[in-house]
Amino acid sequence: MRVHQLTLTTALVVAAGLCLTACNGDDGTGQGAPPAASTTPSSAGGPDAAGPDQGDGKTPTGQGTTGRTPTGQGTTGENSTGGSGTGEETGAGRCRTGDLEITATDNTIEGDPDGTVVVELRNSGGRDCVVSGYAGVDLRTAAGPLSAKRTGEQVTPVTLKSGKSTAFGITYPVNRTGGSGIRVTGLLVTPPNETKTVTLAWPGAATLPVTEGPGSPVKVGPVGTAGQGG
C-alpha cells in the first residue's frame, strides 16, 4: 500500500513539473523576445514616421509664412494708394478745377513796395483732395496777356479736407509813376496740374507801371504760402 502511494505521488509531481515547464516556456518566450511592435518602426510610434506627421500637421512654419506674417498686411495697408507724404497714399486724389471754389482778394499792406493779391482755393468737391505746386496765373491787360513768373519757393503738398481752403499770393509792381500805366482787366487762374482755367475779376490796383525790362514783373508763389483759410 505504501509503494502505491509513493508511485502515485511521484507521478503527480512529474506531471506537475511538465505542466509548469510548458507554461514557463511560453511566458519566457513572450517576455524574453521584444514584441514585434517595439522592434519594427510603425507609422504611429516609429522615429521615421514622427517627422512627416509633425511636418504635415504641427509645424507652424507653413502657416506662418502664408497667413500670419504681418509684413505683407502692413505693406499692403501702407502702400494701398502709393506715394508717401502726398496724401494720395491715404485715398485723397488730386484737386480738380471743378472741385475748387476760387476767389481773389487784395491783400496789399500799406508801405510795401509791391501790391499783393491772395488767391484762395476752397475744396467744395465733397471729398478730400491734394493740391501741390504752382498755379498758372495770367493777367489780362490792355496791352495783352501777362503771365506771372514763379518765385522759386519750395513746393509742399497740401491735403484739403472738404470745406477747407489754402491760398497762394501774387505780387505785382504798383504804378507810382503818375502816368496811365497798363490797365488790368482780369485774372486767369489754372490750379496746379490742371488745364481748366477760371476767370476772376482783378482785385488789385487798376494799372501796372510800364516796364521795358525783360521778364514779367508779376510773381506767383506756390500753393500754401499765403495763409490758410477755414
CSV table of N, CA, C and O in Angstrom, one decimal, residues 47-102:
chain,number,residue,atom,x,y,z
A,47,PRO,N,10.4,56.5,-35.1
A,47,PRO,CA,11.0,57.8,-35.3
A,47,PRO,C,11.0,58.3,-36.7
A,47,PRO,O,10.9,59.5,-37.0
A,48,ASP,N,10.9,57.3,-37.7
A,48,ASP,CA,10.9,57.8,-39.1
A,48,ASP,C,9.5,58.4,-39.4
A,48,ASP,O,9.4,59.2,-40.3
A,49,ALA,N,8.5,57.9,-38.7
A,49,ALA,CA,7.1,58.4,-39.1
A,49,ALA,C,6.8,59.7,-38.3
A,49,ALA,O,5.9,60.4,-38.7
A,50,ALA,N,7.5,60.0,-37.2
A,50,ALA,CA,7.2,61.2,-36.4
A,50,ALA,C,7.4,62.4,-37.2
A,50,ALA,O,6.6,63.4,-37.1
A,51,GLY,N,8.5,62.5,-37.9
A,51,GLY,CA,8.8,63.8,-38.7
A,51,GLY,C,7.7,64.2,-39.7
A,51,GLY,O,7.2,65.2,-39.6
A,52,PRO,N,7.3,63.3,-40.6
A,52,PRO,CA,6.2,63.6,-41.5
A,52,PRO,C,4.9,64.0,-40.9
A,52,PRO,O,4.3,64.9,-41.3
A,53,ASP,N,4.5,63.3,-39.8
A,53,ASP,CA,3.3,63.6,-39.1
A,53,ASP,C,3.4,65.0,-38.6
A,53,ASP,O,2.4,65.8,-38.7
A,54,GLN,N,4.5,65.4,-37.9
A,54,GLN,CA,4.6,66.8,-37.4
A,54,GLN,C,4.7,67.8,-38.5
A,54,GLN,O,4.2,68.9,-38.4
A,55,GLY,N,5.4,67.4,-39.5
A,55,GLY,CA,5.6,68.4,-40.6
A,55,GLY,C,4.3,68.7,-41.3
A,55,GLY,O,4.0,69.8,-41.7
A,56,ASP,N,3.4,67.7,-41.4
A,56,ASP,CA,2.1,68.0,-42.1
A,56,ASP,C,1.1,68.7,-41.2
A,56,ASP,O,0.4,69.6,-41.7
A,57,GLY,N,1.1,68.4,-40.0
A,57,GLY,CA,0.0,69.0,-39.2
A,57,GLY,C,0.4,69.9,-38.0
A,57,GLY,O,-0.4,70.6,-37.5
A,58,LYS,N,1.7,69.8,-37.6
A,58,LYS,CA,2.0,70.5,-36.3
A,58,LYS,C,3.1,71.6,-36.5
A,58,LYS,O,3.3,72.4,-35.7
A,59,THR,N,3.8,71.6,-37.6
A,59,THR,CA,4.9,72.6,-37.8
A,59,THR,C,4.3,73.9,-38.2
A,59,THR,O,3.6,74.0,-39.2
A,60,PRO,N,4.5,75.0,-37.4
A,60,PRO,CA,3.9,76.3,-37.7
A,60,PRO,C,4.5,77.0,-38.9
A,60,PRO,O,4.0,78.0,-39.3
A,61,THR,N,5.6,76.5,-39.5
A,61,THR,CA,6.3,77.3,-40.5
A,61,THR,C,5.4,77.5,-41.7
A,61,THR,O,5.3,78.6,-42.2
A,62,GLY,N,4.8,76.5,-42.2
A,62,GLY,CA,4.0,76.6,-43.4
A,62,GLY,C,2.8,77.6,-43.3
A,62,GLY,O,2.6,78.5,-44.1
A,63,GLN,N,2.1,77.6,-42.1
A,63,GLN,CA,1.1,78.6,-41.9
A,63,GLN,C,1.6,79.9,-41.6
A,63,GLN,O,1.0,80.9,-42.1
A,64,GLY,N,2.7,80.1,-40.9
A,64,GLY,CA,3.2,81.4,-40.6
A,64,GLY,C,3.6,82.2,-41.8
A,64,GLY,O,3.5,83.4,-41.8
A,65,THR,N,4.2,81.6,-42.8
A,65,THR,CA,4.7,82.3,-44.0
A,65,THR,C,3.6,82.7,-44.9
A,65,THR,O,3.7,83.6,-45.7
A,66,THR,N,2.4,82.1,-44.8
A,66,THR,CA,1.3,82.4,-45.7
A,66,THR,C,0.2,83.2,-45.0
A,66,THR,O,-0.4,84.0,-45.7
A,67,GLY,N,0.0,83.0,-43.8
A,67,GLY,CA,-1.2,83.7,-43.2
A,67,GLY,C,-1.0,84.5,-42.0
A,67,GLY,O,-1.8,85.3,-41.6
A,68,ARG,N,0.2,84.4,-41.4
A,68,ARG,CA,0.5,85.2,-40.1
A,68,ARG,C,1.5,86.2,-40.2
A,68,ARG,O,1.8,86.9,-39.2
A,69,THR,N,2.2,86.3,-41.3
A,69,THR,CA,3.3,87.3,-41.4
A,69,THR,C,2.8,88.7,-41.5
A,69,THR,O,2.0,89.0,-42.4
A,70,PRO,N,3.0,89.6,-40.5
A,70,PRO,CA,2.4,90.9,-40.5
A,70,PRO,C,3.0,91.8,-41.6
A,70,PRO,O,2.4,92.8,-42.0
A,71,THR,N,4.2,91.4,-42.2
A,71,THR,CA,4.8,92.3,-43.2
A,71,THR,C,3.9,92.5,-44.4
A,71,THR,O,3.7,93.6,-44.9
A,72,GLY,N,3.3,91.4,-44.9
A,72,GLY,CA,2.5,91.6,-46.1
A,72,GLY,C,1.3,92.4,-45.9
A,72,GLY,O,1.0,93.3,-46.7
A,73,GLN,N,0.7,92.3,-44.7
A,73,GLN,CA,-0.5,93.1,-44.4
A,73,GLN,C,-0.1,94.5,-44.3
A,73,GLN,O,-0.7,95.5,-44.8
A,74,GLY,N,1.0,94.8,-43.5
A,74,GLY,CA,1.5,96.2,-43.3
A,74,GLY,C,1.8,96.9,-44.6
A,74,GLY,O,1.5,98.0,-44.8
A,75,THR,N,2.5,96.1,-45.5
A,75,THR,CA,2.9,96.7,-46.7
A,75,THR,C,1.7,97.0,-47.6
A,75,THR,O,1.6,98.1,-48.1
A,76,THR,N,0.7,96.1,-47.6
A,76,THR,CA,-0.5,96.4,-48.4
A,76,THR,C,-1.2,97.6,-47.8
A,76,THR,O,-1.7,98.5,-48.5
A,77,GLY,N,-1.4,97.6,-46.5
A,77,GLY,CA,-2.1,98.7,-45.9
A,77,GLY,C,-1.4,100.0,-46.1
A,77,GLY,O,-2.1,101.0,-46.4
A,78,GLU,N,-0.1,100.1,-46.0
A,78,GLU,CA,0.6,101.3,-46.1
A,78,GLU,C,0.8,101.7,-47.5
A,78,GLU,O,0.9,102.9,-47.8
A,79,ASN,N,0.8,100.8,-48.4
A,79,ASN,CA,1.1,101.1,-49.8
A,79,ASN,C,-0.1,100.9,-50.7
A,79,ASN,O,0.0,100.8,-51.9
A,80,SER,N,-1.3,101.0,-50.1
A,80,SER,CA,-2.5,100.7,-50.9
A,80,SER,C,-2.8,101.8,-52.0
A,80,SER,O,-3.4,101.5,-53.0
A,81,THR,N,-2.3,103.0,-51.8
A,81,THR,CA,-2.5,104.0,-52.7
A,81,THR,C,-1.3,104.6,-53.3
A,81,THR,O,-1.4,105.4,-54.2
A,82,GLY,N,-0.1,104.2,-52.8
A,82,GLY,CA,1.2,104.6,-53.4
A,82,GLY,C,1.6,106.1,-53.1
A,82,GLY,O,0.8,107.0,-53.2
A,83,GLY,N,2.8,106.4,-52.7
A,83,GLY,CA,3.3,107.8,-52.6
A,83,GLY,C,3.3,108.3,-51.2
A,83,GLY,O,2.2,108.5,-50.6
A,84,SER,N,4.4,108.5,-50.5
A,84,SER,CA,4.5,108.8,-49.1
A,84,SER,C,4.5,110.3,-49.0
A,84,SER,O,5.2,111.0,-49.6
A,85,GLY,N,3.6,110.9,-48.0
A,85,GLY,CA,3.6,112.3,-47.6
A,85,GLY,C,2.8,113.2,-48.6
A,85,GLY,O,2.7,114.4,-48.3
A,86,THR,N,2.2,112.6,-49.6
A,86,THR,CA,1.5,113.5,-50.6
A,86,THR,C,0.0,113.5,-50.2
A,86,THR,O,-0.7,114.4,-50.7
A,87,GLY,N,-0.5,112.6,-49.4
A,87,GLY,CA,-1.9,112.5,-49.2
A,87,GLY,C,-2.6,111.6,-50.2
A,87,GLY,O,-3.7,111.0,-49.8
A,88,GLU,N,-2.1,111.3,-51.3
A,88,GLU,CA,-2.7,110.4,-52.3
A,88,GLU,C,-2.6,109.0,-51.8
A,88,GLU,O,-3.5,108.2,-52.1
A,89,GLU,N,-1.6,108.6,-51.0
A,89,GLU,CA,-1.5,107.3,-50.5
A,89,GLU,C,-2.6,107.0,-49.5
A,89,GLU,O,-2.8,105.9,-49.2
A,90,THR,N,-3.2,108.0,-48.9
A,90,THR,CA,-4.3,107.8,-47.9
A,90,THR,C,-5.7,107.8,-48.6
A,90,THR,O,-6.7,107.8,-47.9
A,91,GLY,N,-5.7,107.9,-49.9
A,91,GLY,CA,-7.0,107.8,-50.6
A,91,GLY,C,-7.4,109.1,-51.2
A,91,GLY,O,-8.4,109.2,-51.9
A,92,ALA,N,-6.7,110.3,-50.9
A,92,ALA,CA,-7.1,111.6,-51.5
A,92,ALA,C,-6.5,111.8,-52.9
A,92,ALA,O,-5.3,111.6,-53.0
A,93,GLY,N,-7.3,112.1,-53.8
A,93,GLY,CA,-6.9,112.3,-55.2
A,93,GLY,C,-6.5,113.8,-55.4
A,93,GLY,O,-6.6,114.6,-54.5
A,94,ARG,N,-6.1,114.1,-56.6
A,94,ARG,CA,-5.7,115.4,-56.9
A,94,ARG,C,-6.9,116.3,-57.0
A,94,ARG,O,-8.0,116.0,-57.4
A,95,CYS,N,-6.7,117.6,-56.5
A,95,CYS,CA,-7.8,118.6,-56.5
A,95,CYS,C,-8.0,119.0,-58.0
A,95,CYS,O,-7.1,119.5,-58.6
A,96,ARG,N,-9.2,118.8,-58.5
A,96,ARG,CA,-9.5,119.2,-59.9
A,96,ARG,C,-10.1,120.6,-59.8
A,96,ARG,O,-10.7,121.1,-58.8
A,97,THR,N,-10.1,121.3,-61.0
A,97,THR,CA,-10.6,122.6,-61.0
A,97,THR,C,-12.1,122.7,-60.6
A,97,THR,O,-12.5,123.6,-59.9
A,98,GLY,N,-12.8,121.7,-61.0
A,98,GLY,CA,-14.2,121.6,-60.7
A,98,GLY,C,-14.5,121.4,-59.2
A,98,GLY,O,-15.6,121.6,-58.8
A,99,ASP,N,-13.5,120.9,-58.5
A,99,ASP,CA,-13.7,120.7,-57.0
A,99,ASP,C,-13.4,121.9,-56.2
A,99,ASP,O,-13.6,121.9,-55.0
A,100,LEU,N,-12.9,123.0,-56.8
A,100,LEU,CA,-12.4,124.1,-56.1
A,100,LEU,C,-13.2,125.4,-56.3
A,100,LEU,O,-13.6,125.7,-57.5
A,101,GLU,N,-13.5,126.1,-55.3
A,101,GLU,CA,-14.1,127.4,-55.3
A,101,GLU,C,-12.9,128.4,-55.2
A,101,GLU,O,-12.3,128.5,-54.2
A,102,ILE,N,-12.7,129.2,-56.3
A,102,ILE,CA,-11.5,130.0,-56.3
A,102,ILE,C,-11.9,131.5,-56.2
A,102,ILE,O,-12.8,131.9,-57.0
